[in-house]
CSV table of C-alpha atoms in Angstrom, one decimal:
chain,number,residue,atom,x,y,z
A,11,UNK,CA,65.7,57.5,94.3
A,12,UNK,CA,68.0,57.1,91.8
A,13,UNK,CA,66.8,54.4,88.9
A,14,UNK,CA,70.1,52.3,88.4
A,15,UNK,CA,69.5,51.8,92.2
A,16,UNK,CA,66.5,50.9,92.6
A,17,UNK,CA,66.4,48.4,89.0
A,18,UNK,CA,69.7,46.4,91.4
A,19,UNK,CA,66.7,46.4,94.0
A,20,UNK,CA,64.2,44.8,92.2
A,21,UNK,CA,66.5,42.1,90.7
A,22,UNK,CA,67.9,41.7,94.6
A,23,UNK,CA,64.7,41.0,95.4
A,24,UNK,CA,63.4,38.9,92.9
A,25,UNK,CA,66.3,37.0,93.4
A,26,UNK,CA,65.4,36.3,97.3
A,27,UNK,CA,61.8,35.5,96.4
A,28,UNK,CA,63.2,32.9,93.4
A,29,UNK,CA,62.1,34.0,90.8
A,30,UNK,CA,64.3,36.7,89.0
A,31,UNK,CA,63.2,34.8,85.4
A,32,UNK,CA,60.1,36.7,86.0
A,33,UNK,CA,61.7,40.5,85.7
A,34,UNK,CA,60.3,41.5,82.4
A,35,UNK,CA,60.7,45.4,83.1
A,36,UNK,CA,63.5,47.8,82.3
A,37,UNK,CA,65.0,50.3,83.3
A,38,UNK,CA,63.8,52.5,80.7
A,39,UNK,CA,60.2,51.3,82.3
A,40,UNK,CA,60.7,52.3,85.8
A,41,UNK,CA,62.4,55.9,84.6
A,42,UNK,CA,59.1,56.7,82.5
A,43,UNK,CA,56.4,54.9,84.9
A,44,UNK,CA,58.0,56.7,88.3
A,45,UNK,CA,59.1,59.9,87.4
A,46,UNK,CA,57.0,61.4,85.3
A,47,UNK,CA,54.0,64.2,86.3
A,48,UNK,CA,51.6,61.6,87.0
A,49,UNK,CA,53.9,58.8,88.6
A,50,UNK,CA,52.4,55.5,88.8
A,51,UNK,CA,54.5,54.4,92.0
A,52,UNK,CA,56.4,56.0,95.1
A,53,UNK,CA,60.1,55.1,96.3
A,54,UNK,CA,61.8,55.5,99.3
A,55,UNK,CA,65.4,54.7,100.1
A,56,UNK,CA,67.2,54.0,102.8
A,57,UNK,CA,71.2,55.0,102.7
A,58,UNK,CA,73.7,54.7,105.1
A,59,UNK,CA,76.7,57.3,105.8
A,60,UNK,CA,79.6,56.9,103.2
A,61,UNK,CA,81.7,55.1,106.4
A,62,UNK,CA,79.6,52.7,106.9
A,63,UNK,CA,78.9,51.5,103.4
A,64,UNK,CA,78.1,47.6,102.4
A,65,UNK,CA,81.1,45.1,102.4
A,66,UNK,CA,79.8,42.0,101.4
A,67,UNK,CA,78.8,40.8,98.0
A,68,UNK,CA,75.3,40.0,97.2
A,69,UNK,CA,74.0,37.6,94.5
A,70,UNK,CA,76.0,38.2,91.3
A,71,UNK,CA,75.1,42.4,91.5
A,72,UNK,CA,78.4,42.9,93.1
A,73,UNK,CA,76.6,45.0,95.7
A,74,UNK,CA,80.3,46.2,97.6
A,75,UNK,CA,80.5,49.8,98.4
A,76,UNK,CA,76.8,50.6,98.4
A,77,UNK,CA,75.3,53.3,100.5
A,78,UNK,CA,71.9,52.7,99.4
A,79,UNK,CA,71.0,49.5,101.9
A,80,UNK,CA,67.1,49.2,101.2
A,81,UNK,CA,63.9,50.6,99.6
A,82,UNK,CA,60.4,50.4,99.8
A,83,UNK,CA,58.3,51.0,96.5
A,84,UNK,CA,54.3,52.0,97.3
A,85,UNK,CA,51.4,53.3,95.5
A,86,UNK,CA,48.2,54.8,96.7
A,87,UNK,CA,44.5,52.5,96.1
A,88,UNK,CA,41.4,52.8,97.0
A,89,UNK,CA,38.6,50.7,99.2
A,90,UNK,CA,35.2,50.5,98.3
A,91,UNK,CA,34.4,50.5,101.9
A,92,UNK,CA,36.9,53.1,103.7
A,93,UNK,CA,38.5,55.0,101.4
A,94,UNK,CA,41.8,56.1,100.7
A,95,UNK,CA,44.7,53.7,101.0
A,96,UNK,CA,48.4,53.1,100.4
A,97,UNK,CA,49.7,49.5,99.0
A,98,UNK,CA,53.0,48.5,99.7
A,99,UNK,CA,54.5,46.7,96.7
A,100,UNK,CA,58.0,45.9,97.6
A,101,UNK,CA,60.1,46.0,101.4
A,102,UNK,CA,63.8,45.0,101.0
A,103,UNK,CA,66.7,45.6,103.0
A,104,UNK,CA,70.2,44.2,102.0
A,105,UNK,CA,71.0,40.8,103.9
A,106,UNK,CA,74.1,42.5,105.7
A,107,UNK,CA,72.1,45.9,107.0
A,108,UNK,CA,68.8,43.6,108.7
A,109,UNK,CA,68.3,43.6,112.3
A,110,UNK,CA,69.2,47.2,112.6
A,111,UNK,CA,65.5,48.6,112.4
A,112,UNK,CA,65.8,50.0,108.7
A,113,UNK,CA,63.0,47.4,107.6
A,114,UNK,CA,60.9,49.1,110.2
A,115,UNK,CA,62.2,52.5,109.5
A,116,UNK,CA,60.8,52.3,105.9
A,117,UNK,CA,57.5,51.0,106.8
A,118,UNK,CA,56.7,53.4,109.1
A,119,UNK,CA,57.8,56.0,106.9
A,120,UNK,CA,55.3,54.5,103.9
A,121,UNK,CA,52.8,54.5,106.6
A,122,UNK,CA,53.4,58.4,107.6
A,123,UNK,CA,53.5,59.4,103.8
A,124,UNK,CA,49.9,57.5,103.6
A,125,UNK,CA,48.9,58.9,106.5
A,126,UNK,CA,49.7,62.5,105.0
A,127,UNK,CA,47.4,61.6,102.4
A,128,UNK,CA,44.7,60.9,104.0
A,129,UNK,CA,44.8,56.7,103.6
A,130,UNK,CA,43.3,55.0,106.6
A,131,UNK,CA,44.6,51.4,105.7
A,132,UNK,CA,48.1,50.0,104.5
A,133,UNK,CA,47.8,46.9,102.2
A,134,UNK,CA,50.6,44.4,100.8
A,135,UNK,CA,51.3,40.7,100.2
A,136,UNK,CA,53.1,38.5,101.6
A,137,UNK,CA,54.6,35.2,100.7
A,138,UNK,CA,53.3,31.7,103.0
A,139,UNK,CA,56.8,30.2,103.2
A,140,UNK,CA,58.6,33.7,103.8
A,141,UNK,CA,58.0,33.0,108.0
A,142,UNK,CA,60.4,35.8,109.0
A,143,UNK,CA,58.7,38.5,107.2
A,144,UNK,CA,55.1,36.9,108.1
A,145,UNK,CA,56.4,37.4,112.5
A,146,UNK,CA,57.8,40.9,111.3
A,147,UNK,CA,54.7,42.2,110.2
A,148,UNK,CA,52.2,40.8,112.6
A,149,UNK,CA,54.5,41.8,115.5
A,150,UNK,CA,53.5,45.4,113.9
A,151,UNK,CA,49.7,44.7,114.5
A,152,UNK,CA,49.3,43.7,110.7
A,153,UNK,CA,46.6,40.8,110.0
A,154,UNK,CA,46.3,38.6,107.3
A,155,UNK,CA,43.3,39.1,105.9
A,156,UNK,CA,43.3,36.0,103.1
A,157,UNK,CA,43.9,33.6,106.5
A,158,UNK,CA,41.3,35.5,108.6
A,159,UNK,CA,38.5,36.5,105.7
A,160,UNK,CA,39.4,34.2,103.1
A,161,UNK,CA,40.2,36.7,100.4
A,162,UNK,CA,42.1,35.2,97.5
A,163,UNK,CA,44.3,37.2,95.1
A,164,UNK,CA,43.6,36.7,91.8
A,165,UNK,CA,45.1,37.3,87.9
A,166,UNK,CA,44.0,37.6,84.9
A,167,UNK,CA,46.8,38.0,82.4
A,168,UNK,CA,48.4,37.3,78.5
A,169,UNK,CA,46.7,35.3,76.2
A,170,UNK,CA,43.2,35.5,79.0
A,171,UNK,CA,43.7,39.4,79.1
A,172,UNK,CA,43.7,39.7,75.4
A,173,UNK,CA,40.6,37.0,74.8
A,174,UNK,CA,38.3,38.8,77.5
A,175,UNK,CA,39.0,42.4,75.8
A,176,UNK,CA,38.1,40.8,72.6
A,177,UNK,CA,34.4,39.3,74.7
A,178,UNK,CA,35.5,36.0,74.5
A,179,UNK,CA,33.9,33.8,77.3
B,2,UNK,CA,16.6,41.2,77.1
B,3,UNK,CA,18.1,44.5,78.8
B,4,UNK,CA,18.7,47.5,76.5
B,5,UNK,CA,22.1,49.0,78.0
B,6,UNK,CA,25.0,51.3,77.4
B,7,UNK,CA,28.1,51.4,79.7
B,8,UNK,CA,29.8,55.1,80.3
B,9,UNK,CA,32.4,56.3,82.6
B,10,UNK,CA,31.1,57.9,86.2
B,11,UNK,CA,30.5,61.4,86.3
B,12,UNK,CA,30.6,63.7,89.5
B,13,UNK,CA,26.3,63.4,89.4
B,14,UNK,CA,26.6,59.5,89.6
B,15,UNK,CA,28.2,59.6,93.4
B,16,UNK,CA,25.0,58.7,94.9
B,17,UNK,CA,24.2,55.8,92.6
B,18,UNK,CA,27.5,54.9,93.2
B,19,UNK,CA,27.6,54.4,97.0
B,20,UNK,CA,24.0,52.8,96.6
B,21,UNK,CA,26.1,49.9,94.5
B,22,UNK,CA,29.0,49.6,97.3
B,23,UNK,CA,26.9,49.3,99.7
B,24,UNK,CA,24.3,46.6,97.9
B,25,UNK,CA,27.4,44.6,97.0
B,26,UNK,CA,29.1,45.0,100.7
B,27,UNK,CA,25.6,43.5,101.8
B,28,UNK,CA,25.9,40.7,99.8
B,29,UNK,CA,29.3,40.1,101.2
B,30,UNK,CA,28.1,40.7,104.5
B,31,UNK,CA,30.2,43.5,105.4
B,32,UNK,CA,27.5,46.3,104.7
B,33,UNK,CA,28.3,48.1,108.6
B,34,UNK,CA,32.3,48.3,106.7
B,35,UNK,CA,31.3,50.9,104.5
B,36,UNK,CA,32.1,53.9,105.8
B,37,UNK,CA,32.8,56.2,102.8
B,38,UNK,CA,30.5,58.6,101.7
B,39,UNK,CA,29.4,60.6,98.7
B,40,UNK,CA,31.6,64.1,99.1
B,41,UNK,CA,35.0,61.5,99.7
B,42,UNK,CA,33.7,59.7,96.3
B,43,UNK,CA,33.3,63.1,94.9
B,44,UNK,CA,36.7,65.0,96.0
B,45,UNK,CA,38.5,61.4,95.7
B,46,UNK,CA,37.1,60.2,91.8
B,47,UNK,CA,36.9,63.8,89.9
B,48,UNK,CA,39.9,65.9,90.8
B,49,UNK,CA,43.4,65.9,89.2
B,50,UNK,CA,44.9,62.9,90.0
B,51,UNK,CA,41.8,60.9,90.9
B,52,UNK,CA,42.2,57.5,93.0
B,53,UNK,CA,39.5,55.7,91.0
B,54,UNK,CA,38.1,54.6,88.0
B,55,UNK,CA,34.3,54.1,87.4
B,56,UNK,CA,32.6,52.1,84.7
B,57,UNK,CA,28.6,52.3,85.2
B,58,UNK,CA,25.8,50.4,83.7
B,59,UNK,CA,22.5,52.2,82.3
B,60,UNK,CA,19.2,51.3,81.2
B,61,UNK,CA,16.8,53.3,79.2
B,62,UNK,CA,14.1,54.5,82.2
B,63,UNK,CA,11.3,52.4,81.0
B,64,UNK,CA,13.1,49.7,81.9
B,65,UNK,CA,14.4,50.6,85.3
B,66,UNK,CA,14.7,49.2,88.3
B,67,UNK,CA,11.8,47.7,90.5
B,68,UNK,CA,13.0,50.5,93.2
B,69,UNK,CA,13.6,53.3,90.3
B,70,UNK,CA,16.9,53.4,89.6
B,71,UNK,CA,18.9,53.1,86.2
B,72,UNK,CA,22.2,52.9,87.1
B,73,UNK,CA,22.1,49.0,87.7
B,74,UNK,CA,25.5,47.9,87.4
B,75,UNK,CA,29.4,48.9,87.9
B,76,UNK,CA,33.2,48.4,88.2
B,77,UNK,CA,35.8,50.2,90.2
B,78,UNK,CA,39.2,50.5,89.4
B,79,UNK,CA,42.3,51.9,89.7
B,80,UNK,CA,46.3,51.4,88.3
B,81,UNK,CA,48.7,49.7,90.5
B,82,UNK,CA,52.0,48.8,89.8
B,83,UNK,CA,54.5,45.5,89.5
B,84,UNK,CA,58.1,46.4,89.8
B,85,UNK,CA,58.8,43.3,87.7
B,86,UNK,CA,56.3,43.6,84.9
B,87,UNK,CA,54.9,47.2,85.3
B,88,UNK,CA,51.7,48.6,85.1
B,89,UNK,CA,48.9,46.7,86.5
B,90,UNK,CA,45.2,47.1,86.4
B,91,UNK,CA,43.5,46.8,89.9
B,92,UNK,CA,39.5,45.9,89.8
B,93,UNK,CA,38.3,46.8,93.3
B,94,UNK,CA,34.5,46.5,93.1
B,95,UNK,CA,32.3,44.9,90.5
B,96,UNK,CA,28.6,44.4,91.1
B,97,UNK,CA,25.2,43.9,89.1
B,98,UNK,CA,22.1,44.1,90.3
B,99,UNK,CA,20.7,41.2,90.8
B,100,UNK,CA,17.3,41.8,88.6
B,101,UNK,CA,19.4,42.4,86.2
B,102,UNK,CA,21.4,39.5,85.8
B,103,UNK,CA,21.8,36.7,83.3
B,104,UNK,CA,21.8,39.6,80.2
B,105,UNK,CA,25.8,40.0,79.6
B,106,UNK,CA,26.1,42.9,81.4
B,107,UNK,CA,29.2,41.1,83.5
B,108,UNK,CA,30.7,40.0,80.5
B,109,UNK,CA,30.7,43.6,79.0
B,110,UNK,CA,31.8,45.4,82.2
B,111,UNK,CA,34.9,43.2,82.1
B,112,UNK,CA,35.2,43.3,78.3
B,113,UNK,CA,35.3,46.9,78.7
B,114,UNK,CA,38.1,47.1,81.8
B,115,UNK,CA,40.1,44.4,80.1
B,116,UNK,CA,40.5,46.7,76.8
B,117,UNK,CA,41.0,49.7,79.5
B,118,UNK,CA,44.0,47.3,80.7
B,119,UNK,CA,45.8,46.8,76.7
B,120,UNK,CA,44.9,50.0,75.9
B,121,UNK,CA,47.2,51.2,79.2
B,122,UNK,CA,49.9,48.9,78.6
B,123,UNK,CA,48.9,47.0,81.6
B,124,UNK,CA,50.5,43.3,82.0
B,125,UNK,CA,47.7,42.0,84.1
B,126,UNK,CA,44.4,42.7,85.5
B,127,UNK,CA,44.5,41.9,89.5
B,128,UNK,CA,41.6,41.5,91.8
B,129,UNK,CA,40.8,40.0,95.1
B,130,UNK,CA,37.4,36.8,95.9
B,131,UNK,CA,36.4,35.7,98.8
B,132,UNK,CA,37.0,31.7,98.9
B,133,UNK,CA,33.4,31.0,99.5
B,134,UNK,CA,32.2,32.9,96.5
B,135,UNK,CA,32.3,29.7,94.7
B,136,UNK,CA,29.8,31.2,91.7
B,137,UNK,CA,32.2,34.2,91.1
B,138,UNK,CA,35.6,32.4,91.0
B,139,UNK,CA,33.8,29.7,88.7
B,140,UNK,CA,32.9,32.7,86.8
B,141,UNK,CA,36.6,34.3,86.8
B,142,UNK,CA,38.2,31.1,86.3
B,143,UNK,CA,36.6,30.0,83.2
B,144,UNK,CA,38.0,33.8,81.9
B,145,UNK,CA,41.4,32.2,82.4
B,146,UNK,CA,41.9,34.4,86.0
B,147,UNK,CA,44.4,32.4,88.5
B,148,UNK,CA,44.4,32.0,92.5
B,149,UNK,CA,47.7,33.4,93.2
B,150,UNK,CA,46.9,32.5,97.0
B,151,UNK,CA,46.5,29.0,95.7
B,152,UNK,CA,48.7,28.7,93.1
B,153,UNK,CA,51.2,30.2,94.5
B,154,UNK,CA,50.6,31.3,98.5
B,155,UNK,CA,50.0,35.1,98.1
B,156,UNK,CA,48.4,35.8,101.5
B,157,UNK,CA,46.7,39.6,101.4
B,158,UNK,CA,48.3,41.5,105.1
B,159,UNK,CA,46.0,44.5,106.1
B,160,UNK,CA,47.0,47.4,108.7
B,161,UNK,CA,44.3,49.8,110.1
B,162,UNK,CA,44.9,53.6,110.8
B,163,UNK,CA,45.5,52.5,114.3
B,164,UNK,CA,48.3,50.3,114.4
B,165,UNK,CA,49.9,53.1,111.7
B,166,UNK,CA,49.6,55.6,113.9
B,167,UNK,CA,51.6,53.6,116.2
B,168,UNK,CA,54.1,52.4,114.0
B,169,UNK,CA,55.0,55.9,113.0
B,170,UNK,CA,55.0,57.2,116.5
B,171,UNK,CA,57.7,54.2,117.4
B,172,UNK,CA,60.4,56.4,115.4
């Protein structure tokens, strides 16, 4: 995947999740941390045939005359408990290209690739108010496991990073 | 108070590695989940592009553990990664025994994977609590950690080999 694309991606769908402010990376970032010998995430693209290429605009990215409708960035992770397993970071498909399957397409193909690997789970997050991804992915026989288990996600970051490597309580 | 170094795993820790898993999936009463075993610990922590971290916890044998062990405490981890902000640093499992609590073993075990993290360049260190853990998100909270499924609705989706299996058959 080229990385011109898929930094467009990332700001697309930082934009749809409102909060684009919070981009801090660059391209340079993405080049070095993807494509290098020991690449800290995967990519997978979805294009469409030069004929049938995007019309509308989207956001301010002037996205006209793209091939390149959607993406799906994954890394591999590990359980404690199972094993091998492949987290799914970001699933985006340009506004004009959904309904057609392509969502679907790049899932399954993150979960064949983890599969390959020898992961037994597939893990990602998902947004409470996003309600149209939230049906998508349970209608694939995904569950929620912070609704059913009670698992929280949690951060530590910045300034609380920085004093804990330092042994601050 | 406990004498103690803290090292990285080796291939001959495995076994005392598991042991830990499993004592802290007990405590979380999912003990019957753990289904790995030593040889995928083995091929899966030690080879070229390994898909885990391990920080372990030693006493000096004199003071071991009432069932003879001196590995009494560790942290798994691994790299993830944040299209936004970059590399991340992901803390899967982190567990002291309970006889040998109270001595700042915790405290160093995270000291130790948070200077891991700014030593990587990672933004953020990321982890998962169970809500009823009340003790341990006290304890990660007043380390400045946040509840993204609180704060701002994160809700963690799981899908088991079964339903991928499907989903990639559906072509």
């Amino acid at each position: 995947m080229d990385i011109i694309t898929k930094t467009l991606f990332v700001m697309e769908l930082a934009e749809y999740e409102k909060v684009s402010d919070q981009v801090k990376i660059a391209q340079r970032d993405l080049e070095q941390d993807g494509f290098s010998k020991n690449p800290f995430f995967h990519g997978i693209i979805a294009e469409v045939p030069e004929h049938l290429k995007s019309k509308e605009d989207s956001c301010m990215y002037f996205f006209t005359g793209h091939t390149k409708v959607g993406y799906s960035l994954y890394f591999y992770t590990y359980s404690s408990w199972k094993g091998r397993a492949v987290y799914m970071e970001d699933l985006y498909v340009m506004p004009e290209f959904r309904g057609k399957g392509i969502g679907k397409a790049l899932m399954s193909k993150v979960s064949q690739l983890g599969l390959a690997a020898g992961c037994t789970q597939l893990n990602f997050t998902v947004l409470d108010w996003n309600k149209s991804s939230l049906d998508f992915y349970l209608k694939q026989g995904c569950w929620d496991v912070t609704s059913d288990l009670g698992y929280h996600c949690m951060r530590c970051e910045g300034d609380a990073l920085e004093h804990l490597a330092q042994g601050g309580l | 108070m406990a004498n103690f170094i803290l090292r990285k795993a080796e291939p001959k820790d495995v076994s005392d590695i598991l042991r830990l898993i499993k004592e802290l999936a007990k405590f979380e009463e999912m003990e019957d989940q753990v289904i790995l075993t030593e040889k995928d610990l083995l091929e899966d922590g030690f080879g070229d592009h390994p898909f885990y971290h391990c920080i372990l916890a030693e006493v000096p044998k004199q003071q071991q553990s009432a069932d003879g062990h001196v590995i009494i405490g560790f942290a798994m981890y691994y790299f993830t990664y944040d299209p936004w902000i970059g590399k991340l640093l992901y803390l899967e499992d982190f567990y002291v025994m309970k006889e040998f609590r109270g001595f700042g073993i915790g405290s160093e075990i995270l000291k130790k994977l948070s200077q891991t993290a700014v030593r990587t360049r990672c933004s953020s260190m990321h982890f998962i609590v169970a809500e009823w853990n009340k003790s341990s998100i006290e304890f990660y909270k007043r380390r400045g950690a946040s509840d993204l499924s609180l704060e701002e609705g994160w809700r963690l989706f799981k899908i088991d080999k079964q339903n991928l299996l499907k989903m990639t058959d559906e072509e």
